[in-house]
Coordinates of C-alpha atoms and ligand atoms in Angstrom, one line a residue:
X142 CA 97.2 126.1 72.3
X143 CA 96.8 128.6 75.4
X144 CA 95.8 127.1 78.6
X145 CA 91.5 127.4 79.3
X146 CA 91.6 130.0 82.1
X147 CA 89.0 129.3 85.1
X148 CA 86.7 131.3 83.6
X149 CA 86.9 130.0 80.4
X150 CA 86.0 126.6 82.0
X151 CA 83.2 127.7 84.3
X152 CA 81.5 129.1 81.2
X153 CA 80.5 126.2 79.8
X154 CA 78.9 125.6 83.5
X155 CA 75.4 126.8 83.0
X156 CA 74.3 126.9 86.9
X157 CA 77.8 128.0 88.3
X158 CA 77.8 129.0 92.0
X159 CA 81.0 129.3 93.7
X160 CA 79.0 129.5 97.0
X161 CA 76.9 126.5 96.6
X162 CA 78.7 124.1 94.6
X163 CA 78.2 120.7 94.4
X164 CA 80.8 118.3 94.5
X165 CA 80.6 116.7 90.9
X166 CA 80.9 120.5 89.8
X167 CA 83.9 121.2 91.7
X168 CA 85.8 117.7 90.4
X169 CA 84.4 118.4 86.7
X170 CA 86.0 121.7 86.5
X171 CA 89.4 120.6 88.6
X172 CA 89.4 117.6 85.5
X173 CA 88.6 120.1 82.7
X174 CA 91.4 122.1 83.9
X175 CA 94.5 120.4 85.0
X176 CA 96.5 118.9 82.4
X177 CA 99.4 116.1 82.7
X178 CA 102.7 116.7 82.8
X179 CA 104.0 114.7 80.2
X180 CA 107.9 114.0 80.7
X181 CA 109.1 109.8 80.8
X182 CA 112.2 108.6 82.0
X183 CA 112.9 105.0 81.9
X184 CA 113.8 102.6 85.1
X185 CA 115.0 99.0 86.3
X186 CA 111.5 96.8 86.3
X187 CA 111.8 96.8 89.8
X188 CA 112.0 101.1 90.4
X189 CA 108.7 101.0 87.7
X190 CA 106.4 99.6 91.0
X191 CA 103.4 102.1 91.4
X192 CA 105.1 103.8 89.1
X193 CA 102.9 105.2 85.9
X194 CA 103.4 103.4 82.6
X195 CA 104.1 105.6 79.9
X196 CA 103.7 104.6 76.7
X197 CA 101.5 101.2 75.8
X198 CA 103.9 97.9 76.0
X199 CA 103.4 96.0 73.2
X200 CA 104.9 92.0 73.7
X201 CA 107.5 91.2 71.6
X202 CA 107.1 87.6 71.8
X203 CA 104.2 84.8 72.3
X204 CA 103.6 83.7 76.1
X205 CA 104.3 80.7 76.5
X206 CA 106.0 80.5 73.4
X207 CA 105.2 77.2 72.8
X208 CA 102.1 74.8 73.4
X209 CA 103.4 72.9 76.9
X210 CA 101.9 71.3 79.6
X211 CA 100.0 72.2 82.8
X212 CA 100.0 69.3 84.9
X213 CA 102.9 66.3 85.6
X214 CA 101.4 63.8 83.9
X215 CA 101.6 61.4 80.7
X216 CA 101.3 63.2 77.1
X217 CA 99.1 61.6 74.5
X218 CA 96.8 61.4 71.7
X219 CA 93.5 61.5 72.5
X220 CA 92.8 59.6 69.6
X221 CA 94.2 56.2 72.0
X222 CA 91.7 57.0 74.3
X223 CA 88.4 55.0 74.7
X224 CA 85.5 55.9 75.9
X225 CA 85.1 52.8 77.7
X226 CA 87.9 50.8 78.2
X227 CA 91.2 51.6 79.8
X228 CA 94.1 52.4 77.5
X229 CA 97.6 50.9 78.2
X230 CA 99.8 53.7 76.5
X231 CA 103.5 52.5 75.7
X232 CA 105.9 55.1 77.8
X233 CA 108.8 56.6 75.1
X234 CA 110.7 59.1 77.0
X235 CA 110.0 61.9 79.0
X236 CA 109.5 65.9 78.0
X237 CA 111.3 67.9 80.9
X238 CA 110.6 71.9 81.4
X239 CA 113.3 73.9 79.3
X240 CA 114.0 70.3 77.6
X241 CA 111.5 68.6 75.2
X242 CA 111.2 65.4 73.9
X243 CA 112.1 65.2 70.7
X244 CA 110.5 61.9 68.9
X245 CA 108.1 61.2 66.7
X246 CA 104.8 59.3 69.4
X247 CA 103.0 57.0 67.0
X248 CA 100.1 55.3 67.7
X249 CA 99.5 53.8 71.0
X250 CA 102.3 55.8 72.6
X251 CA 103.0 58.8 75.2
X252 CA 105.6 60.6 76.7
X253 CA 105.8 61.3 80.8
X254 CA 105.9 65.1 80.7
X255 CA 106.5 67.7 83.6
X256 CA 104.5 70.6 84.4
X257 CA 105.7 73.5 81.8
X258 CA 107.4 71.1 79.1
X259 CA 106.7 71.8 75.5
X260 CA 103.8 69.2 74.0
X261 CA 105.6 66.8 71.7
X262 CA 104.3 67.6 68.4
X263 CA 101.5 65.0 67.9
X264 CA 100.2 64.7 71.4
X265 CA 96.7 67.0 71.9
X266 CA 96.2 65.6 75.8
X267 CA 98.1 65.5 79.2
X268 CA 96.4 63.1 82.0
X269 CA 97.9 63.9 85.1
X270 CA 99.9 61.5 86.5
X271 CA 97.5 60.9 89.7
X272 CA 94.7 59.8 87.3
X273 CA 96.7 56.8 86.0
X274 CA 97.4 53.6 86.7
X275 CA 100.0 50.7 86.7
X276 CA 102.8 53.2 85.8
X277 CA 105.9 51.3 85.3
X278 CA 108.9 52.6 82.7
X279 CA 107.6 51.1 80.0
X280 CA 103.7 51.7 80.0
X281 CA 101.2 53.1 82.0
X282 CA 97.4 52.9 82.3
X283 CA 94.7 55.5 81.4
X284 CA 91.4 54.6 82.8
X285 CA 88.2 55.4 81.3
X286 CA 86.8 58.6 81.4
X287 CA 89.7 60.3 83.1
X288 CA 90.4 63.3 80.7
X289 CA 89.2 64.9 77.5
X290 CA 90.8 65.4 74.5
X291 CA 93.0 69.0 75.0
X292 CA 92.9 68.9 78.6
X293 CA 96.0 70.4 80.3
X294 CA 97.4 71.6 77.6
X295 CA 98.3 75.2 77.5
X296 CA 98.2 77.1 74.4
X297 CA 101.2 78.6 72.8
X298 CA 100.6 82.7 73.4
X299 CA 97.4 82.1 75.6
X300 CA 98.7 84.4 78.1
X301 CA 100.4 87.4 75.9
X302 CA 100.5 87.3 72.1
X303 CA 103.5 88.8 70.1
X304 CA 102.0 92.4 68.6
X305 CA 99.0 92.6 70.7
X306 CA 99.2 95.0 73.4
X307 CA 100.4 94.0 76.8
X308 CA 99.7 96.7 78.7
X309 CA 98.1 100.4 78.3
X310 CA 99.6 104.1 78.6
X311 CA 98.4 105.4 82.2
X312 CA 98.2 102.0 84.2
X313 CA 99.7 102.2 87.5
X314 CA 101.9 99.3 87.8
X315 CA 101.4 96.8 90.3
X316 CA 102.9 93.4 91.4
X317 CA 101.2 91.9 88.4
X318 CA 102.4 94.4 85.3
X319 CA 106.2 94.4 86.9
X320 CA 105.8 90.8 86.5
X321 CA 104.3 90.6 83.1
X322 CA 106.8 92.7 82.0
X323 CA 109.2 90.6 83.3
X324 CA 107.7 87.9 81.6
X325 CA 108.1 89.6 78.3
X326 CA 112.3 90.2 78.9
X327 CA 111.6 94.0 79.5
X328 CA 114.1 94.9 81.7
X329 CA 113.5 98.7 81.5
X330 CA 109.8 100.0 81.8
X331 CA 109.1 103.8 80.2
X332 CA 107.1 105.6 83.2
X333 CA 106.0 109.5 83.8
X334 CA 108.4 111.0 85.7
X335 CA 107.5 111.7 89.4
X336 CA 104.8 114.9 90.1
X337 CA 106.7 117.4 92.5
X338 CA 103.9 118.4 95.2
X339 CA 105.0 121.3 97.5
X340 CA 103.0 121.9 100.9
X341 CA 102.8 123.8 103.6
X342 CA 100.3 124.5 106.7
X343 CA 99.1 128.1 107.7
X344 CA 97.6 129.9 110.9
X345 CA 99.3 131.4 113.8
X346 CA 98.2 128.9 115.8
X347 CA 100.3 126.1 114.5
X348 CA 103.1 124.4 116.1
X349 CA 105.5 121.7 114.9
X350 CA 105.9 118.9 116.6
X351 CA 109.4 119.5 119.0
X352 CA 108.0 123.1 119.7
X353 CA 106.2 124.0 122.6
X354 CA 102.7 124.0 122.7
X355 CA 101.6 127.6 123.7
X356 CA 98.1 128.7 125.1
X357 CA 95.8 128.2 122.5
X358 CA 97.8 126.6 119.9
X359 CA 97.4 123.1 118.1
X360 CA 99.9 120.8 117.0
X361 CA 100.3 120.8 112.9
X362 CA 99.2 117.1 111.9
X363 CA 97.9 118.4 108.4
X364 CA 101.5 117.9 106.9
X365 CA 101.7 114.7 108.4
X366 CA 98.3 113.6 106.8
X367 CA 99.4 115.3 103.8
X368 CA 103.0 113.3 103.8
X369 CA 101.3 110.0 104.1
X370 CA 98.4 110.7 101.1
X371 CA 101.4 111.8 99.3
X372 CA 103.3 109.8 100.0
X373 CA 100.8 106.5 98.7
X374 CA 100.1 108.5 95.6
X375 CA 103.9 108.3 94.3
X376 CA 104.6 111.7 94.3
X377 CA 107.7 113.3 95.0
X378 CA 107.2 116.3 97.9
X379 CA 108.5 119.5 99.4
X380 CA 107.4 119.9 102.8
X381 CA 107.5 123.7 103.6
X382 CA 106.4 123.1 107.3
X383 CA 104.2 125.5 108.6
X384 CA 103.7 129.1 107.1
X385 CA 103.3 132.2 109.9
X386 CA 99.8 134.0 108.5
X387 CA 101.9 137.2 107.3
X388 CA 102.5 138.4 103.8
X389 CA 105.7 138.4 103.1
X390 CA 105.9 134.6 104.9
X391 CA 103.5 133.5 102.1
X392 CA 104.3 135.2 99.4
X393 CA 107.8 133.8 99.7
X394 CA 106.3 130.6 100.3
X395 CA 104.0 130.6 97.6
X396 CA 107.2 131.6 95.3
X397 CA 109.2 129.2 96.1
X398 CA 106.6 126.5 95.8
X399 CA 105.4 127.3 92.4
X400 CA 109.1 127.4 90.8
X401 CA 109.9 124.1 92.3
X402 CA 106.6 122.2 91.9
X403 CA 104.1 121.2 89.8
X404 CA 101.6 121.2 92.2
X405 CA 100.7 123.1 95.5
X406 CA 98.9 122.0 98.6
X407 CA 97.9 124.1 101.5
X408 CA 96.0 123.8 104.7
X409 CA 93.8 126.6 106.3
X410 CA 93.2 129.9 105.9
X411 CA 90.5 129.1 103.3
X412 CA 87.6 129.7 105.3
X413 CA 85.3 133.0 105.6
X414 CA 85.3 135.1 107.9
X415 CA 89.5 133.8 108.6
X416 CA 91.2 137.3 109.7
X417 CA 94.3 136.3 107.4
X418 CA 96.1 136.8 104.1
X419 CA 96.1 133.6 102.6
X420 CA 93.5 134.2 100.7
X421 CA 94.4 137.4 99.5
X422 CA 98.1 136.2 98.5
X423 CA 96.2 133.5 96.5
X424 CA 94.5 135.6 94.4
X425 CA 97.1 138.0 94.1
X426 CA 99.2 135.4 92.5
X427 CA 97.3 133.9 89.6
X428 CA 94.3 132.8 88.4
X429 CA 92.5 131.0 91.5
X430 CA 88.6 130.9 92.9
X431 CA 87.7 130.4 96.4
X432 CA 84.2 127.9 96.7
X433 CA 82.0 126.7 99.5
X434 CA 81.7 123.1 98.3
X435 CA 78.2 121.7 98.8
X436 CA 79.8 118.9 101.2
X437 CA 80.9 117.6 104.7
X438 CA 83.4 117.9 105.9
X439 CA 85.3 120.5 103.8
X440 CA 83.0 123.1 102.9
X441 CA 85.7 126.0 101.8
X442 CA 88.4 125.4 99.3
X443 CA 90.6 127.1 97.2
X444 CA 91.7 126.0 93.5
X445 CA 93.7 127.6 90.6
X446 CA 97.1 128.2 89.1
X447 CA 99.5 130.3 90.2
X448 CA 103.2 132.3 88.7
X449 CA 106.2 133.2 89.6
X450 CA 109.4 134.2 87.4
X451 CA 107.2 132.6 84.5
X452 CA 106.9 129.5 86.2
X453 CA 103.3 127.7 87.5
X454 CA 102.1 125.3 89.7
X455 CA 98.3 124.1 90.1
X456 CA 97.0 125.3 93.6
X457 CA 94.7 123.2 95.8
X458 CA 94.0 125.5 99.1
X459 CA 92.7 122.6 101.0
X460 CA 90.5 123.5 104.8
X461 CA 92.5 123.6 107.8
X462 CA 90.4 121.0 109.7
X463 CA 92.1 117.7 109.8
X464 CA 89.4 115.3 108.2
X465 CA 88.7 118.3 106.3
X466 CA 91.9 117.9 104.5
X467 CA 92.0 114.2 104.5
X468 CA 88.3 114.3 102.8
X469 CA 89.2 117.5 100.5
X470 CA 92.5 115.8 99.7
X471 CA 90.5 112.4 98.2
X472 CA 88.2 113.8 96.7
X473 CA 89.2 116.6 94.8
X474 CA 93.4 117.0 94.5
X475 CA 93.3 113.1 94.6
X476 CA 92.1 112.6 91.2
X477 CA 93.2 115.7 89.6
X478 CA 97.1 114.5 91.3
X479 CA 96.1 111.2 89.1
X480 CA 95.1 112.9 85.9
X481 CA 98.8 115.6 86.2
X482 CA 100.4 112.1 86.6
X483 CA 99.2 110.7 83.6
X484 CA 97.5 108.3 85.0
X485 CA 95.0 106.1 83.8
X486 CA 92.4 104.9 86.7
X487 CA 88.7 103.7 86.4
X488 CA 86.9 105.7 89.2
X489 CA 86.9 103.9 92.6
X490 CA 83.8 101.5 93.1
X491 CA 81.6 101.9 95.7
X492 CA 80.0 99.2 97.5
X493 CA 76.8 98.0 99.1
X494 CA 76.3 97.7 103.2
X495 CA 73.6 98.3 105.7
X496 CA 74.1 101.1 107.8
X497 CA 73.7 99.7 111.9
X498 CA 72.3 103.2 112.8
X499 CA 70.0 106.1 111.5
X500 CA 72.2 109.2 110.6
X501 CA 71.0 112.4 109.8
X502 CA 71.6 114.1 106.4
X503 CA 69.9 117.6 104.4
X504 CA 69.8 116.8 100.7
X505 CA 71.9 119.2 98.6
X506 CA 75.5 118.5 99.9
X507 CA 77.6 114.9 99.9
X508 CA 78.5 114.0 103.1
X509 CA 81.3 111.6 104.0
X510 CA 80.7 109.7 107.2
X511 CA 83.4 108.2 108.2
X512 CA 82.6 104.1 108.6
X513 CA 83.7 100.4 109.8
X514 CA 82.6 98.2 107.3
X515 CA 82.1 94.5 108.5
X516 CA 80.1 91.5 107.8
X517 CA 76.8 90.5 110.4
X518 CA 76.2 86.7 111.1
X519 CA 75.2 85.8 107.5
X520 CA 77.8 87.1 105.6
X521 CA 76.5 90.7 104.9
X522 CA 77.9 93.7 104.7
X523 CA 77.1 96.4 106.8
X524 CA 78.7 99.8 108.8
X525 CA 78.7 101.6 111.3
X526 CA 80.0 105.0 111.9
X527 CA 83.1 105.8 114.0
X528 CA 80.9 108.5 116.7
X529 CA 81.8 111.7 116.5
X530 CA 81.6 112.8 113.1
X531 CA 83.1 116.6 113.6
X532 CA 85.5 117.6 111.0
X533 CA 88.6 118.3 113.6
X534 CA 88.2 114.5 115.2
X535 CA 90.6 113.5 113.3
X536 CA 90.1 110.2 115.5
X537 CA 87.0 109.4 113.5
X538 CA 89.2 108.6 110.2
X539 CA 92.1 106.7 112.2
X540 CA 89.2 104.2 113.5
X541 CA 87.4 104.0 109.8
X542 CA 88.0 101.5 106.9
X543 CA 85.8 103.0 105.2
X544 CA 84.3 106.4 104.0
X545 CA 79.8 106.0 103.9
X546 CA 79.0 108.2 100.6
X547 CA 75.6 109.9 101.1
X548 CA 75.3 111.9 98.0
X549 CA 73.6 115.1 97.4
X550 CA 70.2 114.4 96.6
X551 CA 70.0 111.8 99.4
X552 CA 67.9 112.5 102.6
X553 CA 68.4 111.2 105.9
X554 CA 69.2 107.6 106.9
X555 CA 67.1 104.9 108.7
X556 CA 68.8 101.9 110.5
X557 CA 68.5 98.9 108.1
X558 CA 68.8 100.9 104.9
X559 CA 71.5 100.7 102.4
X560 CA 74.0 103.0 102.0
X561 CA 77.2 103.3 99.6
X562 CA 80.8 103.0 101.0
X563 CA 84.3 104.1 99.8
X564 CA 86.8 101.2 100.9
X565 CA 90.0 103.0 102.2
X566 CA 92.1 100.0 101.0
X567 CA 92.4 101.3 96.9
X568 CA 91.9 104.9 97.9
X569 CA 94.8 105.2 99.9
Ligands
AMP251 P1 91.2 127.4 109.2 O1 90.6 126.8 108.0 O2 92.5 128.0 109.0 O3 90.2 128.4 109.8 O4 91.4 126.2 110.3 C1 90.2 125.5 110.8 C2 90.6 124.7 112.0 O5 91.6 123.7 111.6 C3 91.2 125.5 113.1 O6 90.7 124.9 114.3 C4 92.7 125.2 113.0 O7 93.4 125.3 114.2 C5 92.7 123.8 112.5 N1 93.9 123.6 111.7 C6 94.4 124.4 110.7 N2 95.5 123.9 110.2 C7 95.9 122.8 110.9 C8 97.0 121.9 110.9 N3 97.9 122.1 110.0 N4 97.0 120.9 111.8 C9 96.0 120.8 112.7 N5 94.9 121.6 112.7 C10 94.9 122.6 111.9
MG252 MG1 93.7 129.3 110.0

C-alpha cells in the first residue's frame, strides 16, 4: 500500500484552507497521515515503565489463584451462624498465607485464618478477628449480626482470570500494569521500540546557552522546552542545537535528521513575512504544507514528510515563539508522537472551573490561556489566568497548572462563567 500523500488526505477535506484552519482540521489530517512505527523489542518489567505495550498480555493464570481470605479473622460456615444468638465456633487449627489448613471443618467449627490464606474448603465466611469475642485456643465467639454469609472472602481469579486479557496493545504502562504484570510472573514485557525525534532551533538571532549574548540576540530555550516535552513523552532524541538561517546549514541539518529519526521537530522560521530559507528548504525536501492555524498562540506551522538517501522522517515545523512551541507541541506533534508510538490513549479530559476574570476572545480560532486552577471557599473549581498572555512570555506557562480551552466557536468571557481547562499533570 503506498503512503496517502498530503494531498491525497486534504481531499477528502471538503472546506480545506491552509490559511484559516482550524485546529480540529489541522490534528485530523496530522492523525490521517502519520502512521506507527511498528518495531517491539522486549525488556526487564522494570525498563517496560512508560514504556508502550506491544502486543495484548493475556494472563496465564487465575489471580488469586485460589479463593483466600481478606481480613485476619476466624473462617467459617455461615450456616453456624444465627441470626440472633451468638455462635461459639470450636477453633481447629489455623490457615496461614502460603500455608493452608488442610482438615475437613464440620459442623460447629472454624479455622483462625490470616489475611491472604486459602479458604479451607467448606468454609463460605471470614469474621474478622476484631468482631469476635471470648477467643481462647479452643473456641471463640461470633456475635449476632456481625457478618454475612461470603463476607471477606476473596474470589479465586477475581482480580485476573487465566485466558481473559490482562492488558491491551497501545497502553502506556504505569505503576499499576508493571505490577500486574508482575503479578502474572511476566518477567519480560513486549513494548514498541523507542521513537527517535531529531530537533533543532533556527534564526540568526539564537544563542546557546555558554555563548555570549550579542545585541539583539535571544537565548535558545525552545530546545530546552522541547528536551523536557520529549523527554516525558519516552522518546529517544537528537538534539541538533541551533541551526544558522543559511542553506547549506539546513539542508545538512535537515539530512542528517531525516536519516536518523523518525521524526523531526523544528522551531522558527515558519512564519510569513520571515526573510529566511527554512521554509524554502522544507519544501524543497518532500512533501510538506505551511498553515496559519486558526489558534493562539501558534498561528504558523509547518507539517509533512521529508527524504533523504531514500530514508523519511515526519516533519513538525513548530513557531519560534516559546509558548508558541510549548502550545503547538501539545496540541498537534503531541498526539501524532503518541499515534507513531503506537500508543493507545483516550483523549485527555477537560474539566469544569469558573474563570475569576473576564477574558477577551473572537470566535473562529482556539485559544489557549494559560491558567491556575484552584478551589474557592466551597470546594469549587475555578482559574485564573497567569497575566500576560503574549506568546514569547514564556513566564506565563512556568506559573500555570493548567491550560483554559476556549474553543473556536466560543465568544468572549465574563467573570463567573465557566470555562474548560487542560490539567498539565497527564499532558505533560
Ligand atoms: P520566528 O518564528 O522564527 O519568526 O520567531 C518568532 C520569535 O520567537 C522571535 O522573537 C524569535 O526570536 C523567537 N524564537 C525563535 N526561536 C527561538 C528559540 N529557539 N528560543 C527562544 N526564542 C526563539
Ligand atoms: Mg526566526
Amino acid at each position: 500500500m503506498t503512503h496517502p500523500t498530503l494531498s491525497d488526505v486534504v481531499s477528502c477535506l471538503s472546506d480545506y484552507d491552509p490559511d484559516a484552519l482550524p485546529v480540529a482540521q489541522a490534528q485530523q489530517i496530522i492523525r490521517t497521515f502519520v502512521t506507527p512505527v511498528n518495531a517491539v523489542e522486549k525488556v526487564a518489567l522494570r525498563a517496560a515503565l512508560d514504556r508502550v505495550l506491544a502486543t495484548d498480555i493475556v494472563s496465564p493464570i487465575d489471580v488469586p489463584a485460589h479463593d483466600n481470605s481478606a481480613m485476619d479473622g476466624y473462617a467459617l460456615r455461615s450456616a453456624d451462624l444465627d441470626a440472633d444468638a451468638a455462635a461459639v465456633l470450636q477453633i481447629i487449627g489455623t490457615a496461614y498465607a502460603g500455608k493452608r489448613y488442610d482438615g475437613a471443618v464440620g459442623k460447629g467449627q472454624c479455622v483462625r485464618i490470616m489475611t491472604g490464606a486459602v479458604m479451607p474448603v467448606e468454609c463460605d465466611t471470614v469474621v474478622p478477628q476484631e468482631f469476635t469475642k471470648n477467643a481462647s485456643d479452643s473456641s471463640v465467639t461470633v456475635p449476632a449480626g456481625m457478618v454475612r454469609a461470603g463476607d471477606n472472602r476473596r474470589f479465586k481469579g477475581e482480580d485476573l482470570q487465566a485466558g481473559k486479557p490482562a492488558l491491551s496493545k497501545g497502553k502506556i504502562l504505569r505503576p499499576a500494569d508493571i505490577g500486574l504484570l508482575a503479578s502474572l510472573g511476566i518477567a519480560e514485557a513486549p513494548v514498541q521500540r523507542r521513537l527517535r525525534v531529531a530537533f533543532f532551533s533556527t534564526g540568526d538571532e539564537l544563542r546557546s546557552i555558554g555563548e555570549p549574548l550579542d545585541e539583539g540576540c535571544v537565548y535558545d530555550s525552545n530546545r530546552y522546552t522541547l528536551y523536557g516535552m520529549l523527554t516525558r513523552l519516552g522518546c529517544d532524541m537528537i538534539d541538533m542545537g541551533v541551526v544558522k538561517d543559511d542553506p547549506a546549514s539546513l539542508e545538512a541539518a535537515f539530512r542528517c535528521a531525516c536519516e536518523s529519526a523518525d521524526a523531526i521537530i523544528t522551531s522558527g522560521g515558519v512564519s510569513v513575512g520571515a526573510a529566511d530559507y527554512t521554509k524554502q528548504m522544507m519544501a524543497q525536501m518532500g512533501d510538506v504544507t505551511f498553515w496559519k492555524i486558526g489558534m493562539r498562540p501558534g498561528r504558523p506551522m509547518a507539517f509533512g514528510k521529508i527524504s533523504s538517501n531514500g530514508r523519511s522522517a515526519y516533519l513538525f515545523g513548530l513557531p519560534g515563539n516559546p509558548v508558541a512551541v510549548m502550545v503547538t507541541f501539545y496540541f498537534f506533534a503531541r498526539d501524532a508522537l503518541l499515534h507513531m508510538m503506537g500508543a493507545q490513549m483516550p483523549p485527555l479530559p477537560l474539566m469544569r472551573a469558573t474563570s475569576r476574570s473576564a477574558i477577551r476572545k473572537k470566535p473562529g480560532r482556539t485559544e489557549y490561556q494559560r491558567g491556575i486552577l484552584s478551589l474557592d471557599a466551597n470546594g469549587n473549581q475555578q482559574v485564573d489566568i497567569t497575566g500576560a498572555q503574549g506568546s514569547g512570555i514564556l513566564r506565563s506557562m512556568s506559573e500555570a497548572n493548567c491550560m483554559v480551552v476556549l474553543h473556536h466557536e466560543q465568544g468572549s468571557v465574563h467573570a463567573g462563567d465557566p470555562v474548560d481547562v487542560l490539567l498539565f499533570d497527564g499532558l505533560i
